[in-house]
CSV table of C-alpha atoms in Angstrom, one decimal:
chain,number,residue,atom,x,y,z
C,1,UNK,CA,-27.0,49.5,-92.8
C,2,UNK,CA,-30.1,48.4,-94.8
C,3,UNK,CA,-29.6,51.3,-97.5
C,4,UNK,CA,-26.1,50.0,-98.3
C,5,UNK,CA,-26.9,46.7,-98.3
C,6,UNK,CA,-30.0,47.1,-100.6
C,7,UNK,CA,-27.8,48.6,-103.2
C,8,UNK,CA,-25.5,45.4,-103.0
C,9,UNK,CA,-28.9,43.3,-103.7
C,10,UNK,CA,-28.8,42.7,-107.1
C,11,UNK,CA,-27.1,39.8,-107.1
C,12,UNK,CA,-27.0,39.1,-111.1
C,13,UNK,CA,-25.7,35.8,-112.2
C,14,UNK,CA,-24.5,34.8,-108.7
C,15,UNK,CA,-24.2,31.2,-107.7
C,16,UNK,CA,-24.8,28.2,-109.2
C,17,UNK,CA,-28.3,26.7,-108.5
C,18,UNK,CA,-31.4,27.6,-110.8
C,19,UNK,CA,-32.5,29.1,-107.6
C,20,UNK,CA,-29.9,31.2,-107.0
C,21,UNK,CA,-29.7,32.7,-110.5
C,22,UNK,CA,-32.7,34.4,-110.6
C,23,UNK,CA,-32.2,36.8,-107.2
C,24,UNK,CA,-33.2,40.0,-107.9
C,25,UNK,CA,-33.3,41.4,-104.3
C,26,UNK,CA,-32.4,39.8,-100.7
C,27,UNK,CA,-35.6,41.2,-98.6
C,28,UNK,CA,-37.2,37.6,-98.5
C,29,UNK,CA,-33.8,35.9,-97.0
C,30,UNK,CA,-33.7,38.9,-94.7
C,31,UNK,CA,-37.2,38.8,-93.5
C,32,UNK,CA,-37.1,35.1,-92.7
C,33,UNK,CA,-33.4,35.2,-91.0
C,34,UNK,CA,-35.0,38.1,-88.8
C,35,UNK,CA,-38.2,36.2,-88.0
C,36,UNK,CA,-36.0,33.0,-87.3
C,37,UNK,CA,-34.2,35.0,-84.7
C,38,UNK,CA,-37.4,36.7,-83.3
C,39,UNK,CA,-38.5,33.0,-82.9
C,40,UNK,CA,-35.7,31.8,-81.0
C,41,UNK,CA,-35.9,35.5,-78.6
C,42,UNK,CA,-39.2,34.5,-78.0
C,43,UNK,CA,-39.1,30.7,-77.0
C,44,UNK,CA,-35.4,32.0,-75.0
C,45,UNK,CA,-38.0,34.7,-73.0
C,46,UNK,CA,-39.9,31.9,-71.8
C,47,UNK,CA,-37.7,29.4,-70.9
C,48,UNK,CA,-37.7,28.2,-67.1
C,49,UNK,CA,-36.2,25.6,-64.7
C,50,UNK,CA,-37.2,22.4,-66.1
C,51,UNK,CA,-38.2,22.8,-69.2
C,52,UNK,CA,-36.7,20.0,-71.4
C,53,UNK,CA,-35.1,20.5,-74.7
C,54,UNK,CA,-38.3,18.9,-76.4
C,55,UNK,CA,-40.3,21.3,-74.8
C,56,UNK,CA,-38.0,24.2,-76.2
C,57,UNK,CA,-37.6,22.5,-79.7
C,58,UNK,CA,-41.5,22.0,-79.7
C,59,UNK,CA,-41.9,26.2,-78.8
C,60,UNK,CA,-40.0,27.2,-81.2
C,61,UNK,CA,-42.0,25.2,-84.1
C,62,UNK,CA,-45.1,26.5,-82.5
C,63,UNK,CA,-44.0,30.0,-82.7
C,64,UNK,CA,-43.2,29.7,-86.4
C,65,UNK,CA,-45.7,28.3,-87.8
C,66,UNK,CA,-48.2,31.1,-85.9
C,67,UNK,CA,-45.8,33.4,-87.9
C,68,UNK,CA,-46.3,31.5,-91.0
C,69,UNK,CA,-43.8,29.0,-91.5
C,70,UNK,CA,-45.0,26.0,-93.2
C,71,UNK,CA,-41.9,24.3,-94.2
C,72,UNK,CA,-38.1,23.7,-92.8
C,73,UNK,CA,-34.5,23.4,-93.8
C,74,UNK,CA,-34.2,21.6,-90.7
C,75,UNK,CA,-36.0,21.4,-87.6
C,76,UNK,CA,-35.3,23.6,-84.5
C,77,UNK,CA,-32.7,21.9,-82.2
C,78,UNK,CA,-32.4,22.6,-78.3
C,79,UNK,CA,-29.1,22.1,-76.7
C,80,UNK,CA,-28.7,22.6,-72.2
C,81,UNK,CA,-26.0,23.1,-70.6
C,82,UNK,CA,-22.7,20.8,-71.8
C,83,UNK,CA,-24.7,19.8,-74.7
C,84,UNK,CA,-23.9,23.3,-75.9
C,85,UNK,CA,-20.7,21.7,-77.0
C,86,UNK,CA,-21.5,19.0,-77.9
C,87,UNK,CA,-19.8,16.6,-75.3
C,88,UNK,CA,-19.4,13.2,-75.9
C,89,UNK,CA,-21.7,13.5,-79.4
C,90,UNK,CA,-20.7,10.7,-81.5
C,91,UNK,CA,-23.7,10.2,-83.8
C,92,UNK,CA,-25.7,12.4,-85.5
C,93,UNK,CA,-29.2,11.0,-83.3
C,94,UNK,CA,-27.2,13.1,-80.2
C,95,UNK,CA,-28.0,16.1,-82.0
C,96,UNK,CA,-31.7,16.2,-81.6
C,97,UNK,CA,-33.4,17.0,-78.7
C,98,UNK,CA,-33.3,15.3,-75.5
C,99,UNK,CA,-35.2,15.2,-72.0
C,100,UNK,CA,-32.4,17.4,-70.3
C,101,UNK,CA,-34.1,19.8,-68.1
C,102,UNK,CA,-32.8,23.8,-68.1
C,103,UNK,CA,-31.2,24.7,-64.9
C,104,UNK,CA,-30.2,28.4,-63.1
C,105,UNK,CA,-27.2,29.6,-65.0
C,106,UNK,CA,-27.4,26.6,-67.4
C,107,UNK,CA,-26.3,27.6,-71.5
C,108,UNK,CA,-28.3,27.0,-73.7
C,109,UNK,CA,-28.2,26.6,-77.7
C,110,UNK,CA,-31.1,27.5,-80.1
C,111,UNK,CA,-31.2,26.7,-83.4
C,112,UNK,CA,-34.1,26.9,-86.3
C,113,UNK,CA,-33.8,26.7,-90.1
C,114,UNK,CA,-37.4,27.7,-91.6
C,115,UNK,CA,-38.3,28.3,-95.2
C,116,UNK,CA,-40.8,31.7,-95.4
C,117,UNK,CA,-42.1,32.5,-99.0
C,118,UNK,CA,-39.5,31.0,-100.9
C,119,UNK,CA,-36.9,31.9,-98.8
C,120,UNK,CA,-34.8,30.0,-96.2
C,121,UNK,CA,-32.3,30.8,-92.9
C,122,UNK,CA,-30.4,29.0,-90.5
C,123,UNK,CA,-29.6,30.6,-87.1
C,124,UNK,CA,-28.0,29.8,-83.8
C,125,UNK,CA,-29.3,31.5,-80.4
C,126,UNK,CA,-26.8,31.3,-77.9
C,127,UNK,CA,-28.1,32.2,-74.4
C,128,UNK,CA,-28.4,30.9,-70.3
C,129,UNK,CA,-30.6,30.9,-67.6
C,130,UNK,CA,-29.3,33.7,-65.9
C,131,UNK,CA,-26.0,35.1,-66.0
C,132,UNK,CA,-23.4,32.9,-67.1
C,133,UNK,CA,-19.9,34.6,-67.2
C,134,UNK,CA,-18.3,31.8,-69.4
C,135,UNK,CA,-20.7,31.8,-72.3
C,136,UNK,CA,-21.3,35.5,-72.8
C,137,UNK,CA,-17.2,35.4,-73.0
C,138,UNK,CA,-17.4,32.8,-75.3
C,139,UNK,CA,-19.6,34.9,-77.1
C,140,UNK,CA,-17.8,38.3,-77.0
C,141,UNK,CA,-14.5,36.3,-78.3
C,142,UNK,CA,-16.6,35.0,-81.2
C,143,UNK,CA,-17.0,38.8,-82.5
C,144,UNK,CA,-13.0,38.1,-83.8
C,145,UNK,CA,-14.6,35.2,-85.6
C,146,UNK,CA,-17.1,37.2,-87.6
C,147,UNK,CA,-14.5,39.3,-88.2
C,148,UNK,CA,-11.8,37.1,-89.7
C,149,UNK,CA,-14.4,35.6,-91.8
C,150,UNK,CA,-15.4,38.4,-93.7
C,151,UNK,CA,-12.4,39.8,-94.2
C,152,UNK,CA,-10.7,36.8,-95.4
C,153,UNK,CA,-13.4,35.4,-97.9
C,154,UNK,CA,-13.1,39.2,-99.6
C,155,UNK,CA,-9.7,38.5,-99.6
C,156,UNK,CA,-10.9,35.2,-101.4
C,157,UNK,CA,-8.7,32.9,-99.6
C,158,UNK,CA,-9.6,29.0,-100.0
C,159,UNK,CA,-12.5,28.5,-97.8
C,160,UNK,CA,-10.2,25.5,-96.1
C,161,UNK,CA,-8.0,28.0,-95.7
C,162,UNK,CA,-10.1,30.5,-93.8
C,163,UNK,CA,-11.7,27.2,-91.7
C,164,UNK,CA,-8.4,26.2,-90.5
C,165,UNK,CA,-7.3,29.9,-89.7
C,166,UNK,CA,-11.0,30.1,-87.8
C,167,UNK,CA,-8.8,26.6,-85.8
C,168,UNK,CA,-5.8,28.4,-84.8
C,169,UNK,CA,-7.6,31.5,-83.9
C,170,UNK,CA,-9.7,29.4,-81.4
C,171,UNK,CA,-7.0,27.7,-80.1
C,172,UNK,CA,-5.2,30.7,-79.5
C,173,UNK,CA,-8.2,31.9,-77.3
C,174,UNK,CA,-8.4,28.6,-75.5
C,175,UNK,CA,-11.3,27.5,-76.7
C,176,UNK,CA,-12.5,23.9,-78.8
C,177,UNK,CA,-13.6,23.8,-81.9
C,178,UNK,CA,-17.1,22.5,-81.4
C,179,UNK,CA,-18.3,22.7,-85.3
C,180,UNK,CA,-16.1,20.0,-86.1
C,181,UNK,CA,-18.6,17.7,-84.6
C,182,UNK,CA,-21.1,18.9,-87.0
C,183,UNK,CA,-22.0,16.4,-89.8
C,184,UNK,CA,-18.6,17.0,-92.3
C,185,UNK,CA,-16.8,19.2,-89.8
C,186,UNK,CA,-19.1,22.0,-91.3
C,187,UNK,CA,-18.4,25.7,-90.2
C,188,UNK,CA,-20.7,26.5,-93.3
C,189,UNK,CA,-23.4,25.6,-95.6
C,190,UNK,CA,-24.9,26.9,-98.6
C,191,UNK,CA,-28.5,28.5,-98.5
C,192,UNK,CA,-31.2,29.1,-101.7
C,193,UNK,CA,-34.6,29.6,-102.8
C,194,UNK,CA,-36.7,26.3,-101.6
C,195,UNK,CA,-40.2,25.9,-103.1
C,196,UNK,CA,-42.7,26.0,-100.0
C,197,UNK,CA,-45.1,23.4,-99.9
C,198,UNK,CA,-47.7,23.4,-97.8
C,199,UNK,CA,-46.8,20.0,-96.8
C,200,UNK,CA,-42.9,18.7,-97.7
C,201,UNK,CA,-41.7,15.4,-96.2
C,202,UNK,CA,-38.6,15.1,-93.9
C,203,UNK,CA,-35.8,13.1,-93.5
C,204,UNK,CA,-34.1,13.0,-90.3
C,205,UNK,CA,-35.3,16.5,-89.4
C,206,UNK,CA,-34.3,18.2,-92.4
C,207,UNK,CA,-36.8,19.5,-95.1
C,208,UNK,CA,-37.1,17.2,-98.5
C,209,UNK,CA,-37.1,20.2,-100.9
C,210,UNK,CA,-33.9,21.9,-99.2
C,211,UNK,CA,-32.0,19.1,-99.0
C,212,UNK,CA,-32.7,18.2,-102.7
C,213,UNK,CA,-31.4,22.0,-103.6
C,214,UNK,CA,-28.8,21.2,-101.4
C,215,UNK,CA,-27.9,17.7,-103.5
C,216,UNK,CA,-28.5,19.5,-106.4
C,217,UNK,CA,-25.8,22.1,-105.3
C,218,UNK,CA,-23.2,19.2,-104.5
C,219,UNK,CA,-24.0,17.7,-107.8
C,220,UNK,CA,-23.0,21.0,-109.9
C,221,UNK,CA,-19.9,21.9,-107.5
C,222,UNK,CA,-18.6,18.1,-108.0
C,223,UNK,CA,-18.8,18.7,-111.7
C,224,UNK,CA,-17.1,22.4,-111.2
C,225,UNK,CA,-14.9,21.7,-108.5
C,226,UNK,CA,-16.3,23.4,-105.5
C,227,UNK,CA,-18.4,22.4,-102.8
C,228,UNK,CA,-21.9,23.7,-100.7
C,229,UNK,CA,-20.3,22.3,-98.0
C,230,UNK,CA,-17.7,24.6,-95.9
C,231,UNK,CA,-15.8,21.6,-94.3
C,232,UNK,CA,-11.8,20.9,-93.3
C,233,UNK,CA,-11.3,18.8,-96.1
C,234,UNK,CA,-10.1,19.0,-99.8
C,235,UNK,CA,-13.8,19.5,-101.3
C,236,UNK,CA,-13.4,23.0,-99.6
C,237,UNK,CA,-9.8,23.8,-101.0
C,238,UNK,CA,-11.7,26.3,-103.3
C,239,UNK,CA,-12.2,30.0,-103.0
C,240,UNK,CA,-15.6,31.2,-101.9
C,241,UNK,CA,-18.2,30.3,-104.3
C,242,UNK,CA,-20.7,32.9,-104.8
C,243,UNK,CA,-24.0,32.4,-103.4
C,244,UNK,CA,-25.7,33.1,-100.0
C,245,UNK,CA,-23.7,31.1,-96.7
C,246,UNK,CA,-25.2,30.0,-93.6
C,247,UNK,CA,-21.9,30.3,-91.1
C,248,UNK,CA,-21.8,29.4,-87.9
C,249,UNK,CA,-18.8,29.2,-85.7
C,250,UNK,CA,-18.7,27.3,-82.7
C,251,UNK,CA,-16.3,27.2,-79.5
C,252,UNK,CA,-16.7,25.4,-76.6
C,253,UNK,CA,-14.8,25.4,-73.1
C,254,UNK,CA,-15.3,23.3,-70.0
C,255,UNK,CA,-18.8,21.8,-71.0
C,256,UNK,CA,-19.8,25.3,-72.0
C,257,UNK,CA,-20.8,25.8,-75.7
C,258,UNK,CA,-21.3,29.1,-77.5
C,259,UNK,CA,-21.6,29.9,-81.3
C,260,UNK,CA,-24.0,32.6,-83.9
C,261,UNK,CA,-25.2,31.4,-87.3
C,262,UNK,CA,-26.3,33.9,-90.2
C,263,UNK,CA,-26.7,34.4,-93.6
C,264,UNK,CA,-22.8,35.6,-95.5
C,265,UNK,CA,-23.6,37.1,-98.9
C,266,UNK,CA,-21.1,36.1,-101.0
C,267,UNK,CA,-20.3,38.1,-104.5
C,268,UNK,CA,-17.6,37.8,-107.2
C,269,UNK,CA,-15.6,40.8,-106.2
C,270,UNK,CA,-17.1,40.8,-102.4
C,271,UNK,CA,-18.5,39.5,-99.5
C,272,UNK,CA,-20.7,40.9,-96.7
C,273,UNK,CA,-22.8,40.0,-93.4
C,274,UNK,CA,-26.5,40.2,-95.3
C,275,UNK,CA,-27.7,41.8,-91.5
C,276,UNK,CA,-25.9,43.5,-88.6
C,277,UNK,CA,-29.5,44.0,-86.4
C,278,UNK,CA,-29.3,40.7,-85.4
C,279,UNK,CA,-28.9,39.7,-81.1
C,280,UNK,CA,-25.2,39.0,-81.5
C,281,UNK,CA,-24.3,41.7,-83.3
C,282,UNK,CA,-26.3,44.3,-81.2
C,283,UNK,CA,-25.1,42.2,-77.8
C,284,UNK,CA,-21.1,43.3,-79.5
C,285,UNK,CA,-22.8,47.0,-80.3
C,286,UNK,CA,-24.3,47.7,-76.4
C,287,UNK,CA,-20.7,46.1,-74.6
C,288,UNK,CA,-18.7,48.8,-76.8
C,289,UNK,CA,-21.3,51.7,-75.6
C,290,UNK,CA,-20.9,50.3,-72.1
C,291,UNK,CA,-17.2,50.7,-72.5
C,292,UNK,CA,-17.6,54.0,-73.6
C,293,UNK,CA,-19.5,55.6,-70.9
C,294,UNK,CA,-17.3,53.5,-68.4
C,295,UNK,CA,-14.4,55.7,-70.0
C,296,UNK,CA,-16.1,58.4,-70.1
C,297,UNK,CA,-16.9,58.6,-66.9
C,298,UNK,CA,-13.4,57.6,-65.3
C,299,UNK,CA,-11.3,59.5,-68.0
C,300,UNK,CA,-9.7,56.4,-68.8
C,301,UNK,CA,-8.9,55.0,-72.1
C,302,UNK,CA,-10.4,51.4,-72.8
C,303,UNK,CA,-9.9,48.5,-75.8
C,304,UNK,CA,-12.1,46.7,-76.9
C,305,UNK,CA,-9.9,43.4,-75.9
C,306,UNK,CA,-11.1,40.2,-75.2
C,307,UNK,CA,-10.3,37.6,-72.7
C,308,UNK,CA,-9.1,34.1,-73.2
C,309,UNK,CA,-11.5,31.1,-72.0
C,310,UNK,CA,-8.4,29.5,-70.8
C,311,UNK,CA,-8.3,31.5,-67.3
C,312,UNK,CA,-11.7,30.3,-66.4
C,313,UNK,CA,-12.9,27.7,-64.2
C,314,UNK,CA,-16.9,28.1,-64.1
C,315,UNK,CA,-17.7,25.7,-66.8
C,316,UNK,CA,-18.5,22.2,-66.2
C,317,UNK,CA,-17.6,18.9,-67.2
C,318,UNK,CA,-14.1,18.6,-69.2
C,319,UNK,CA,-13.4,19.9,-72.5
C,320,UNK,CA,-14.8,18.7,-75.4
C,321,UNK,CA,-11.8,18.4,-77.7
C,322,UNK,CA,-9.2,20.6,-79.1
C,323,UNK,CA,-9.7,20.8,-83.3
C,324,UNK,CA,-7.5,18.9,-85.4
């Protein structure tokens, strides 16, 4: 995996921030979207009945800037059990960590956005305390998400195109569309190069110098006609612009949230997933060699198939919506 995507790392004139023009190489964004994750498997490994989301949000920056991190896209976010999707958020203060406390078998949601070097990722953790049946579902029936997405932005359909076939695909699993609560309905965001500061001031969580690369972004796709927002709406009625994507999918069912978030290297001619030795991905990768010994052993033949959220009862609460 790393040899063939090294040889796809020289990315030329790709994208259209000064940032993004001068990439000769994606080690730095794969180094810091590996350490985000290691971040959020860490805090996850030490998370126990009663500890709040504050607590876990609070970890998390801890644990990063032990490992370096001196600046943020956005501050790590904590989501327990039917925050996971997002029920009953209305504002965008819901979003940020509360005093709910972790119970047995509760989901949980953890997301970070750090800037390393010069360098930034944004990931989402999806996990529970203890087995819970509905979210690791939820999470196998994301894998079809990955999937379509790739395959469809090398395809180069319109990005609102591919976010309103990610829609029906999740509706015909059963599940809510829980991304659509996010801040512009985004599935998607752009990522670049940030300047590290030692010290950068933040505005409602989110890092100063990311979010001015970010304006900076919206204020040469405005003038070109696309958008670093990947959102429902007409500013996304473009085909993939090339650049480095931050995607994250999210369904929920029944209280019960689930989504990943990584780095999509987009191209001119293609697209690909900038890491596949991420949890998700390797979570996907053991449940395949699972089936395959089950086979083996029985002499039976088995599909990969996944189940519709629909049949099960073992979330809580009521669903959080059906997209639009």
């Amino acid at each position: 995996m790393s040899g063939a995507v090294e040889e796809r790392d020289g990315l030329g004139g790709i994208g259209g921030s000064d940032g993004i023009d001068r990439f000769d190489g994606l080690d730095g964004f794969r180094e810091v979207q590996r350490l985000a994750y290691a971040c959020a498997e860490a805090v996850a490994a030490q998370l126990r009945p009663g500890t709040t989301e504050r607590e876990a949000a609070r970890a998390m920056r801890v644990w990063a800037r032990e490992h370096g991190v001196r600046d943020w896209f956005h501050l790590p976010f904590a989501w327990f059990g039917d925050r996971t999707a997002f029920t009953g958020f209305k504002v965008p203060l819901q979003f940020f960590p509360t005093g709910r406390r972790l119970e047995p078998g509760m989901p949980f949601i953890l997301d970070l956005a750090p800037v390393y070097g010069d360098c930034t990722a944004d990931i989402g953790y999806s996990g529970s305390l203890g087995p819970n049946p509905l979210q690791e579902r939820l999470m196998a029936d994301l894998r079809e998400h990955r999937e379509l997405i790739l395959r469809e932005v090398r395809e180069r359909r319109p990005l609102r195109t591919i976010y309103e076939d990610v829609d029906r695909l999740m509706v015909r699993q059963g599940y809510a569309n829980r991304h659509r609560a996010y801040p512009f309905g985004v599935i998607a965001h752009k990522v670049d190069r940030v300047t590290e500061r030692r010290w950068s001031p933040r505005i409602a969580g989110f890092g100063a110098q990311s979010l001015k690369g970010l304006a900076s972004d919206a204020l040469h796709g405005h003038r070109d006609g696309w958008s670093p927002l990947w959102s429902p709406y007409r500013m996304s009625d473009h085909p993939p612009y090339p650049g480095l994507w931050a995607v994250e999918p999210h369904v929920g069912f029944r209280g019960t949230g689930a989504k990943f978030e990584e780095i999509l290297v987009v191209t001119e001619t293609d697209a690909y997933w900038l890491d596949d030795d991420l949890p998700h991905v390797r979570r996907w990768h053991e449940t395949d060699a699972d089936r395959t010994r089950t086979a083996s052993m029985t002499g039976t033949s088995m599909g990969p198939g996944t189940a519709a959220g629909a049949s099960t009862g073992t979330g809580t609460g009521s669903d959080t919506g059906a997209a639009a």
